[in-house]
C-alpha positions as CSV (number, residue, x, y, z in Angstrom):
1,M,-37.1,160.5,76.4
2,S,-35.8,157.7,74.1
3,D,-32.1,157.1,73.4
4,T,-32.7,158.3,69.8
5,Q,-34.4,161.5,70.9
6,T,-31.5,162.1,73.4
7,L,-29.0,161.6,70.6
8,I,-30.7,164.0,68.3
9,E,-31.4,166.7,70.8
10,N,-28.0,166.6,72.5
11,R,-26.2,167.4,69.3
12,P,-23.3,169.9,69.3
13,P,-23.9,173.3,67.8
14,S,-21.6,172.7,64.8
15,V,-20.3,170.0,62.5
16,A,-16.9,171.5,63.1
17,G,-17.3,170.8,66.8
18,L,-18.5,167.3,65.8
19,F,-15.2,166.8,63.9
20,L,-13.1,167.9,66.9
21,E,-15.0,165.4,69.1
22,R,-14.3,162.6,66.6
23,V,-10.6,163.4,66.4
24,S,-10.4,163.4,70.2
25,A,-12.3,160.1,70.5
26,T,-10.5,158.0,67.8
27,P,-7.3,159.9,66.8
28,D,-5.4,156.9,65.5
29,A,-8.3,155.1,63.7
30,D,-8.3,155.2,59.9
31,A,-10.6,158.0,58.7
32,F,-10.0,158.0,54.9
33,R,-8.5,156.0,52.1
34,Y,-7.7,157.6,48.8
35,P,-5.9,156.7,45.6
36,V,-2.5,157.9,44.6
37,P,-1.7,157.3,40.9
38,P,1.7,155.6,40.2
39,A,4.5,158.0,39.4
40,S,5.0,156.3,36.0
41,G,1.3,156.8,35.1
42,Q,1.1,153.1,34.4
43,G,-0.5,150.4,36.6
44,P,-3.0,150.4,39.4
45,D,-3.4,153.2,41.9
46,D,-1.8,153.0,45.4
47,W,-4.4,153.5,48.1
48,K,-3.2,155.5,51.1
49,S,-4.8,155.8,54.5
50,L,-5.3,158.9,56.6
51,S,-6.1,158.7,60.4
52,W,-8.4,161.1,62.1
53,A,-5.4,162.8,63.7
54,Q,-3.6,163.1,60.4
55,A,-6.7,164.5,58.8
56,A,-7.1,167.0,61.6
57,E,-3.5,168.3,61.1
58,R,-4.3,169.2,57.5
59,V,-7.8,170.5,58.3
60,Y,-6.4,172.8,61.0
61,A,-3.7,174.0,58.7
62,I,-6.2,174.8,56.0
63,A,-8.5,176.6,58.5
64,A,-5.6,178.7,59.9
65,G,-4.4,179.4,56.3
66,L,-7.8,180.8,55.5
67,I,-7.9,182.9,58.6
68,E,-4.4,184.2,57.6
69,L,-6.0,185.3,54.3
70,G,-8.5,187.3,56.2
71,V,-11.5,185.1,56.0
72,Q,-14.1,186.0,58.7
73,P,-16.9,183.9,60.2
74,E,-19.7,183.1,57.8
75,Q,-17.8,184.6,54.9
76,R,-18.0,182.2,51.9
77,V,-15.2,180.1,50.5
78,A,-16.0,178.4,47.2
79,L,-15.0,174.9,46.3
80,A,-14.8,174.0,42.6
81,S,-13.4,170.4,42.4
82,A,-14.3,166.8,41.7
83,T,-14.7,164.5,44.6
84,R,-11.4,163.8,46.2
85,I,-9.7,163.7,49.6
86,E,-8.7,167.4,49.4
87,W,-12.4,168.4,48.8
88,I,-13.3,167.0,52.2
89,L,-10.3,168.3,54.0
90,A,-10.9,171.8,52.5
91,D,-14.6,171.7,53.4
92,L,-13.8,170.8,57.0
93,G,-11.1,173.5,57.0
94,I,-13.5,176.1,55.8
95,M,-16.1,175.2,58.5
96,C,-13.4,175.0,61.2
97,A,-12.4,178.6,60.3
98,G,-16.0,179.5,61.0
99,A,-16.6,180.3,57.3
100,A,-19.1,178.7,54.9
101,T,-18.5,176.5,51.9
102,T,-20.0,177.5,48.5
103,T,-20.1,174.4,46.3
104,I,-19.5,174.5,42.6
105,Y,-19.6,171.5,40.2
106,P,-16.3,171.2,38.3
107,Q,-18.4,170.9,35.1
108,T,-19.9,174.3,35.6
109,N,-19.0,176.8,32.8
110,A,-17.3,180.1,33.4
111,D,-20.5,182.2,33.3
112,E,-22.4,180.0,35.7
113,S,-19.3,179.7,38.0
114,A,-19.0,183.5,38.0
115,Y,-22.7,183.9,38.8
116,I,-22.3,181.6,41.9
117,L,-19.1,183.2,43.1
118,A,-20.7,186.7,42.8
119,D,-24.1,185.8,44.2
120,S,-22.6,184.1,47.2
121,G,-20.0,186.9,47.8
122,S,-17.3,184.3,48.0
123,R,-14.0,185.7,49.3
124,V,-11.7,182.8,48.4
125,L,-12.0,180.1,45.7
126,I,-10.4,176.7,46.2
127,A,-10.0,175.4,42.6
128,E,-9.0,171.9,41.7
129,N,-6.6,172.7,38.9
130,A,-5.6,175.1,36.1
131,E,-8.9,174.5,34.3
132,Q,-11.0,175.7,37.3
133,L,-8.6,178.6,37.9
134,A,-9.0,179.7,34.3
135,K,-12.7,180.2,34.7
136,A,-12.1,182.6,37.6
137,Q,-9.3,184.4,35.7
138,E,-11.6,184.9,32.7
139,K,-14.3,186.5,34.9
140,R,-12.0,188.2,37.5
141,A,-13.2,191.7,36.6
142,E,-16.8,190.6,37.6
143,L,-15.6,189.2,40.9
144,P,-14.4,192.1,43.1
145,D,-15.1,190.2,46.3
146,L,-12.8,187.3,45.3
147,T,-9.5,188.1,47.0
148,H,-7.6,184.8,46.5
149,V,-7.7,181.5,44.5
150,V,-6.2,178.4,46.1
151,V,-5.3,175.7,43.6
152,I,-5.2,172.0,44.7
153,D,-3.2,170.6,41.8
154,A,-0.9,173.6,41.2
155,E,1.7,172.0,38.9
156,G,2.3,174.4,36.0
157,V,0.2,177.1,37.6
158,E,1.8,180.5,38.1
159,T,1.2,181.6,41.7
160,G,1.4,185.1,43.1
161,D,-0.6,187.6,45.1
162,W,-4.0,186.4,43.8
163,V,-3.2,182.7,43.3
164,L,-1.5,180.3,45.7
165,S,-1.3,176.5,45.9
166,L,-3.1,174.4,48.6
167,A,0.3,173.3,49.8
168,E,1.3,177.0,50.3
169,L,-2.0,177.7,52.1
170,E,-1.4,174.8,54.5
171,S,2.2,175.9,55.1
172,R,1.0,179.4,56.0
173,G,-1.6,178.0,58.3
174,A,0.9,175.7,60.0
175,A,3.1,178.7,60.6
176,R,0.2,180.7,62.1
177,L,-0.7,177.8,64.4
178,E,2.8,177.7,65.8
179,K,2.3,181.3,67.0
180,D,-1.3,180.8,68.0
181,P,-2.0,177.1,68.7
182,T,-5.6,177.6,69.9
183,L,-6.6,179.7,66.9
184,V,-8.8,177.1,65.1
185,K,-10.3,175.6,68.3
186,D,-11.2,179.1,69.4
187,R,-13.0,179.7,66.1
188,V,-14.8,176.4,66.4
189,A,-15.9,177.1,70.0
190,A,-17.4,180.4,68.8
191,I,-19.6,178.8,66.1
192,T,-23.4,178.9,66.9
193,K,-25.9,176.4,65.6
194,D,-27.5,179.1,63.3
195,Q,-24.2,180.1,61.7
196,L,-24.0,179.4,58.0
197,A,-22.0,176.3,57.1
198,T,-22.8,175.6,53.5
199,L,-24.3,177.4,50.5
200,I,-25.3,174.9,47.9
201,Y,-26.7,176.1,44.6
202,T,-29.5,173.9,43.3
203,S,-28.8,172.2,40.0
204,G,-31.5,174.3,38.4
205,T,-33.7,172.1,36.2
206,T,-35.2,175.5,35.2
207,G,-33.8,179.0,35.4
208,R,-30.9,180.3,37.5
209,P,-29.8,178.2,40.4
210,K,-30.8,179.3,43.9
211,G,-28.3,179.3,46.8
212,V,-29.7,177.1,49.6
213,R,-28.5,178.3,53.1
214,L,-27.7,175.4,55.3
215,P,-26.5,176.3,58.9
216,H,-24.3,174.1,61.1
217,D,-27.3,172.8,62.9
218,N,-28.6,171.1,59.7
219,W,-25.4,169.1,59.4
220,S,-25.1,168.4,63.1
221,Y,-28.6,167.0,63.1
222,M,-28.0,165.0,59.9
223,A,-24.9,163.4,61.5
224,K,-26.8,162.3,64.6
225,A,-29.9,161.2,62.6
226,I,-27.9,159.1,60.3
227,A,-26.2,157.4,63.3
228,A,-29.6,156.8,64.8
229,T,-30.8,154.8,61.8
230,G,-28.2,152.1,62.7
231,L,-27.4,151.6,59.0
232,L,-23.7,152.3,59.6
233,G,-21.2,151.2,62.3
234,P,-17.6,152.0,63.1
235,D,-16.4,148.9,61.3
236,D,-18.0,149.8,58.0
237,V,-16.0,150.9,54.9
238,Q,-17.9,153.4,52.8
239,Y,-17.0,154.0,49.1
240,L,-17.7,157.7,48.3
241,W,-17.7,158.7,44.7
242,L,-20.7,161.0,44.5
243,P,-20.2,164.7,43.7
244,L,-19.5,166.5,46.9
245,A,-20.9,169.7,45.4
246,H,-24.3,168.0,45.6
247,V,-26.1,167.7,48.9
248,F,-26.4,163.8,48.6
249,G,-22.6,163.5,48.6
250,K,-22.1,166.2,51.2
251,V,-24.4,164.6,53.8
252,L,-22.4,161.4,53.7
253,T,-19.4,163.3,55.2
254,S,-21.5,164.4,58.2
255,G,-22.6,160.8,58.9
256,H,-19.0,159.6,58.5
257,I,-17.7,162.0,61.2
258,E,-20.4,161.0,63.7
259,V,-20.1,157.2,63.2
260,G,-16.3,157.1,62.7
261,H,-16.1,154.5,60.0
262,I,-13.6,154.5,57.1
263,T,-14.5,156.4,53.9
264,A,-12.7,155.5,50.7
265,V,-12.8,158.6,48.4
266,D,-12.5,158.7,44.7
267,G,-14.9,160.7,42.4
268,R,-13.7,159.3,39.1
269,V,-16.9,157.6,37.8
270,D,-14.9,155.6,35.2
271,K,-12.9,154.0,38.1
272,I,-15.9,152.7,40.0
273,I,-15.9,149.2,38.6
274,E,-12.1,149.0,39.0
275,N,-12.1,150.4,42.5
276,L,-14.9,148.2,44.1
277,P,-12.9,145.0,44.3
278,V,-9.9,147.0,45.7
279,V,-11.9,149.0,48.3
280,Q,-14.2,146.1,49.1
281,P,-16.8,148.5,50.6
282,T,-19.5,147.4,53.0
283,Y,-21.7,150.4,52.2
284,M,-22.1,152.7,49.2
285,A,-24.5,155.4,48.1
286,A,-25.3,156.0,44.5
287,V,-27.8,157.4,42.0
288,P,-30.1,155.0,40.1
289,R,-28.2,155.5,36.8
290,I,-25.3,153.6,38.3
291,F,-27.5,150.6,39.1
292,E,-29.1,150.8,35.7
293,K,-25.7,150.8,34.0
294,V,-24.5,147.8,36.1
295,Y,-27.7,145.9,35.2
296,N,-27.4,146.7,31.5
297,G,-23.7,145.8,31.6
298,V,-24.4,142.4,33.2
299,A,-27.3,141.8,30.7
300,A,-25.0,142.7,27.8
301,K,-22.3,140.4,29.0
302,A,-24.8,137.6,29.3
303,R,-26.1,138.2,25.8
304,A,-22.5,138.2,24.4
305,G,-22.1,134.7,25.9
306,G,-24.7,133.3,23.6
307,P,-28.4,132.4,23.7
308,A,-28.0,129.7,26.4
309,K,-26.1,132.0,28.8
310,Y,-28.6,134.9,28.2
311,K,-31.5,132.6,28.8
312,I,-30.0,131.6,32.2
313,F,-29.5,135.3,33.0
314,Q,-33.1,136.1,32.2
315,W,-34.3,133.2,34.3
316,A,-32.1,134.4,37.2
317,V,-33.5,137.9,36.9
318,G,-37.0,136.6,37.2
319,V,-36.1,134.5,40.2
320,A,-34.4,137.4,41.9
321,R,-37.4,139.7,41.5
322,E,-39.8,137.0,42.6
323,Y,-37.6,136.1,45.6
324,A,-37.2,139.8,46.6
325,K,-41.0,140.5,46.4
326,V,-41.9,137.3,48.4
327,T,-39.3,137.7,51.1
328,Q,-40.0,141.4,51.6
329,D,-43.7,140.7,51.8
330,N,-43.1,137.9,54.3
331,F,-40.9,140.1,56.4
332,R,-43.6,142.8,56.5
333,R,-46.1,140.2,57.7
334,T,-44.1,137.9,60.0
335,G,-40.7,139.6,60.6
336,T,-38.8,136.8,58.9
337,R,-37.3,137.0,55.4
338,T,-38.4,133.5,54.1
339,A,-39.4,132.0,50.8
340,P,-41.3,128.8,49.8
341,F,-39.0,125.7,49.3
342,G,-39.3,125.7,45.5
343,L,-38.4,129.4,45.1
344,A,-35.6,129.1,47.7
345,A,-34.1,126.2,45.7
346,K,-34.2,128.1,42.4
347,H,-32.7,131.1,44.2
348,K,-29.8,129.0,45.5
349,V,-29.0,127.7,42.0
350,A,-29.3,131.2,40.5
351,D,-27.0,132.5,43.2
352,V,-24.2,130.1,42.2
353,L,-24.7,130.9,38.5
354,V,-25.3,134.7,38.5
355,Y,-25.7,136.5,41.8
356,S,-22.4,135.5,43.5
357,K,-20.5,136.9,40.5
358,L,-22.4,140.2,40.7
359,R,-21.6,140.5,44.4
360,E,-17.9,139.8,43.7
361,A,-18.0,142.7,41.2
362,F,-19.1,145.0,44.0
363,G,-16.2,143.8,46.1
364,G,-17.8,140.9,47.9
365,R,-18.6,142.6,51.2
366,L,-21.4,145.0,50.3
367,R,-24.1,145.0,52.9
368,A,-26.3,147.7,51.5
369,C,-26.4,150.6,49.0
370,V,-28.4,153.8,49.5
371,S,-30.0,155.1,46.3
372,G,-31.2,158.7,46.0
373,S,-31.5,161.9,43.9
374,V,-34.1,160.4,41.5
375,A,-36.4,157.4,41.6
376,L,-35.1,153.9,41.1
377,A,-37.2,151.7,38.9
378,P,-38.7,149.1,41.2
379,E,-37.9,146.2,39.0
380,I,-34.2,147.2,39.0
381,G,-34.4,147.4,42.8
382,Y,-36.1,144.0,43.1
383,F,-33.4,142.4,40.9
384,F,-30.5,143.7,43.0
385,S,-32.3,142.9,46.3
386,G,-32.9,139.3,45.1
387,A,-29.3,139.0,44.1
388,G,-28.2,140.0,47.7
389,I,-27.3,143.6,47.1
390,H,-29.8,145.5,49.1
391,I,-30.6,148.9,47.7
392,L,-32.2,151.1,50.4
393,E,-33.9,154.0,48.6
394,G,-33.9,157.3,50.4
395,Y,-35.4,160.8,49.8
396,G,-34.5,164.4,50.5
397,L,-33.7,167.6,48.8
398,T,-31.0,170.2,48.9
399,E,-33.5,172.3,51.0
400,S,-33.8,169.5,53.5
401,S,-30.0,168.7,53.8
402,A,-30.4,165.6,51.6
403,A,-31.6,162.9,53.9
404,S,-35.2,163.2,55.1
405,F,-36.3,159.6,54.5
406,V,-34.4,156.3,54.2
407,N,-35.4,152.7,54.2
408,P,-34.7,150.8,57.5
409,G,-32.1,148.1,57.1
410,E,-33.9,144.8,57.4
411,A,-37.3,146.3,57.0
412,Y,-36.6,148.0,53.6
413,R,-39.4,148.0,51.0
414,T,-38.4,148.3,47.3
415,G,-40.5,151.0,45.6
416,T,-40.6,153.2,48.7
417,V,-38.1,155.7,50.1
418,G,-38.7,154.4,53.6
419,K,-39.5,156.2,56.8
420,P,-38.6,159.7,58.0
421,L,-35.3,160.2,59.8
422,P,-35.7,160.7,63.6
423,G,-36.8,164.2,64.3
424,T,-38.3,164.8,60.8
425,E,-42.0,165.4,60.4
426,V,-44.0,164.7,57.2
427,R,-47.6,165.3,56.0
428,I,-49.3,165.0,52.7
429,A,-51.2,168.1,51.5
430,E,-54.6,167.9,49.9
431,D,-53.1,168.0,46.4
432,G,-50.7,165.2,47.3
433,E,-47.6,167.3,47.8
434,I,-45.1,166.1,50.4
435,L,-44.5,168.7,53.2
436,L,-41.5,168.3,55.6
437,R,-40.6,170.0,58.9
438,G,-37.6,169.5,61.2
439,P,-34.0,170.3,62.0
440,G,-32.8,169.4,58.5
441,I,-34.8,172.1,56.7
442,M,-32.8,175.0,55.2
443,E,-32.7,178.5,56.6
444,G,-33.9,179.8,53.2
445,Y,-32.6,180.8,49.7
446,H,-29.7,183.2,49.7
447,G,-30.8,186.8,49.1
448,L,-34.3,185.6,47.9
449,P,-36.8,186.1,50.6
450,E,-39.8,186.0,48.2
451,K,-38.6,182.6,46.8
452,T,-38.1,181.4,50.3
453,A,-41.7,182.4,51.3
454,E,-43.1,180.5,48.4
455,V,-41.8,177.1,49.8
456,L,-41.3,177.7,53.5
457,E,-44.3,178.4,55.7
458,P,-43.9,180.5,58.9
459,D,-44.5,177.4,61.0
460,G,-41.6,175.6,59.4
461,W,-43.4,173.3,56.9
462,F,-41.4,173.1,53.7
463,H,-43.2,172.4,50.3
464,T,-41.1,169.8,48.5
465,G,-42.8,170.1,45.1
466,D,-43.0,166.3,45.1
467,I,-46.1,164.2,45.0
468,G,-46.3,161.1,47.3
469,E,-48.3,158.6,49.3
470,L,-47.7,157.5,52.9
471,S,-48.5,153.9,53.9
472,P,-50.4,153.4,57.2
473,D,-47.1,152.4,58.9
474,G,-45.2,155.4,57.6
475,Y,-43.4,154.3,54.4
476,L,-43.3,157.1,51.7
477,R,-43.7,156.4,48.0
478,I,-42.9,159.2,45.6
479,T,-45.2,159.3,42.6
480,D,-43.9,162.3,40.7
481,R,-42.7,165.9,40.7
482,K,-45.7,168.3,41.1
483,K,-44.4,170.5,38.3
484,D,-43.8,167.5,36.0
485,L,-47.4,166.2,36.2
486,F,-49.2,167.1,33.0
487,K,-52.7,166.9,31.7
488,T,-53.5,165.6,28.2
489,S,-55.9,167.4,26.0
490,G,-58.4,164.8,27.0
491,G,-58.2,166.0,30.6
492,K,-56.3,163.0,32.0
493,Y,-53.4,163.5,34.3
494,V,-50.1,161.7,33.5
495,A,-47.1,161.2,35.9
496,P,-44.2,161.0,33.4
497,T,-41.6,160.0,35.9
498,E,-43.5,156.8,36.8
499,I,-43.8,155.8,33.2
500,E,-40.1,156.6,32.5
501,G,-39.1,154.4,35.5
502,A,-41.3,151.6,34.3
503,F,-39.6,151.7,30.8
504,K,-36.2,151.5,32.4
505,S,-37.4,148.3,34.1
506,V,-38.3,146.6,30.8
507,C,-35.7,147.9,28.3
508,P,-32.1,147.0,29.1
509,Y,-30.8,149.5,26.4
510,V,-32.3,152.7,27.6
511,S,-30.2,155.5,29.1
512,N,-32.7,158.3,29.3
513,I,-36.3,158.8,28.4
514,L,-38.6,161.8,28.4
515,V,-42.4,161.2,28.2
516,H,-44.3,164.1,26.7
517,G,-48.0,164.9,26.3
518,A,-49.0,168.1,28.0
519,D,-52.1,169.5,26.2
520,R,-51.7,166.8,23.5
521,N,-54.1,164.1,22.7
522,F,-51.7,161.2,23.3
523,C,-48.3,160.6,24.9
524,T,-45.0,160.4,23.1
525,A,-41.4,159.7,24.2
526,L,-37.9,160.8,23.4
527,I,-35.5,157.9,24.1
528,A,-31.7,157.9,24.4
529,L,-30.0,154.5,24.4
530,D,-27.0,153.5,26.5
531,E,-24.1,153.6,24.1
532,A,-22.1,150.6,25.4
533,S,-25.2,148.3,25.5
534,I,-26.6,149.3,22.1
535,M,-23.3,149.1,20.3
536,Q,-22.8,145.5,21.6
537,W,-26.3,144.7,20.4
538,A,-25.5,146.3,17.1
539,N,-22.4,144.1,16.7
540,E,-24.6,141.0,17.3
541,N,-27.3,142.1,14.9
542,G,-25.6,142.9,11.6
543,L,-24.8,146.6,12.4
544,E,-21.1,146.2,13.2
545,G,-18.9,149.1,12.1
546,K,-21.8,151.6,12.3
547,S,-21.6,154.8,14.5
548,Y,-23.9,155.3,17.4
549,A,-26.0,157.7,15.4
550,E,-26.3,155.3,12.6
551,V,-27.2,152.4,14.9
552,V,-30.0,154.3,16.6
553,A,-31.4,155.4,13.2
554,A,-31.4,151.8,11.8
555,P,-34.8,150.3,11.2
556,A,-33.8,147.1,13.1
557,T,-33.0,149.2,16.2
558,V,-36.2,151.1,16.1
559,K,-38.1,147.9,15.7
560,M,-36.3,146.3,18.7
561,V,-37.1,149.3,20.9
562,E,-40.7,149.3,19.7
563,G,-41.1,145.9,21.2
564,Y,-40.1,147.2,24.6
565,V,-42.4,150.2,24.2
566,Q,-45.3,147.8,23.5
567,Q,-44.3,145.7,26.6
568,L,-44.4,149.0,28.6
569,N,-47.8,150.0,27.2
570,A,-49.3,146.6,28.2
571,G,-49.0,147.7,31.8
572,L,-50.3,151.2,31.4
573,Q,-53.7,152.9,31.3
574,R,-54.9,153.7,27.8
575,W,-54.2,157.5,28.2
576,Q,-50.7,156.8,29.5
577,T,-49.5,154.6,26.7
578,I,-46.7,155.8,24.4
579,K,-48.2,156.0,20.9
580,K,-45.1,157.2,19.2
581,F,-41.4,157.6,20.1
582,R,-38.1,158.8,18.6
583,L,-34.6,157.6,19.3
584,L,-32.2,160.5,19.9
585,P,-28.9,160.7,17.9
586,R,-26.9,160.8,21.1
587,D,-27.3,160.4,24.8
588,L,-28.3,163.3,27.0
589,D,-25.5,164.7,29.1
590,V,-24.4,167.4,31.5
591,E,-22.2,169.2,29.0
592,H,-25.2,170.0,26.8
593,G,-27.2,171.1,29.9
594,E,-29.8,168.3,29.3
595,I,-29.3,166.6,32.7
596,T,-28.0,168.0,36.0
597,P,-24.7,166.9,37.5
598,S,-26.9,164.7,39.8
599,L,-28.4,163.1,36.7
600,K,-31.8,164.7,36.9
601,L,-33.6,165.3,33.6
602,K,-33.9,169.0,32.6
603,R,-37.3,168.6,30.8
604,P,-37.6,172.1,29.4
605,V,-34.1,171.9,27.9
606,V,-34.6,168.5,26.3
607,E,-38.1,169.5,25.0
608,R,-36.7,172.7,23.5
609,E,-33.8,171.1,21.9
610,Y,-35.8,168.3,20.3
611,Q,-39.0,170.3,19.6
612,H,-38.8,169.3,16.0
613,L,-39.1,165.6,16.9
614,L,-42.0,166.3,19.2
615,D,-43.8,168.3,16.5
616,E,-43.1,165.6,13.9
617,M,-44.8,163.0,16.1
618,Y,-47.9,165.1,16.5
619,A,-48.0,166.4,12.9
620,G,-51.4,165.9,11.3
621,T,-53.1,164.9,14.6
622,R,-56.2,166.6,15.9
623,E,-55.6,168.3,19.2
624,A,-58.8,167.9,21.2
């Protein structure tokens, strides 16, 4: 048996047990860093550190406090909060109490929050602030199982029998532990590998979200499998900003416990650029939209510097992409990441002029980023790779505990999601669907045996709903969502996600795009532009002072975007080309339900909302 197999197979029964092992192994090592805003409200945040032993003290107090409230093993405790240090401590406390965490995005409205709380049967809700508490109070009559709400930021919140602060919960827990010191460790010791640890409700691109049941063994496996990849070591510093209500963010906490590195936690997306030079991470996970925004921001800054500066930037982009493709190809063939002398010389010049500044913006120490949730446009990936910021694409679903595939460190291949994690099996069905089997696959959908049976075969194979291709040496490329593929009225199949990704590679102003054409005789697109980038372009092109809606409606803007659409079409098959498009009056967002909190496009919602624009583009055409 290999060392990797031994590592995977000899995993503890619970992630709670894994946490206790980590605390025992490195009690004084830094576990977390987190920001504390200045008391005056002015100036930079003060970053504090928390050792594993200090984290454990709070985790045990939270666990004992929940037990004091009457929480029993496998009962659900919901978490409605943005990503912050208290989210992680609360999640660990819930699991160490033997209970299971139900995750709720803080953006979720009162109706949807109540549905999740009721469907999960959650006994306690840990709410971030008064805003999250208000949602539960509004729907309290519909939540008979909810016995308590614990508020993290409780200033100004009226506490009582039903509502208490996190500080009070920890105080109660600490008092209980004084009387019963082994209370939490006894609970942890009793946890079995099949015991429910997490209930994550899918974002729901269509219909009501389904609760995905993930037992402790899923997370224990993930922790060991992540360690086995060798992507992280104990000296790494991870910057964690992803939503922890989403499985992508959640899986990073398991890997963190196993490896024992430092994790800097701050979920404020608007603080990412500010935080990176302070945190100086060596590793960061993100979704493609973040890399797209960084790329568009750098391009916009170059354009603002004048034609000469922008020409240098465009040249550097081309060099980075060529360099990445050549060196990756050489590594695949020879095991060395080399480039011809001429290209290497150009790359060295471009590094001084452009790439080094980009790396400094990321903190200057970044070894790698992992990208997931949705596909990264290859040309964006090649640019960052060539600039020395290696984006390792990965793949997984909520139903597979997030991480099923990831690109190997040095042997990464842009445009693929890498190889399966140790212990995960994959096969491609006859229709191209990706099937997975292994210790990371969910137990099933909560209370939905029929839905579970639709995707999970008796022998353990899980139907992902994604279409993909495996290379002879095991690298997976995702080509589209099975349900997103559509057929034109001419009988040709179109993979919209692939076209949308290609457009993001050529147009630096795009934020979101939806390609449409099911049962139509040609393809069209709804395009939303990135506000910061397009407003800067507007100021440089005689549209200063105009609103965003006015800018996107301007003929000059439409003509500019049309040029990029034509550039896209030049690389497509005839039946894939975008014949017409419309610019949307605003960007798509979570608040309007058009994208999920993990930034996936909700196609039915967008198509329904902008049906009038789609109909307008097909008006007067003959549907064959």
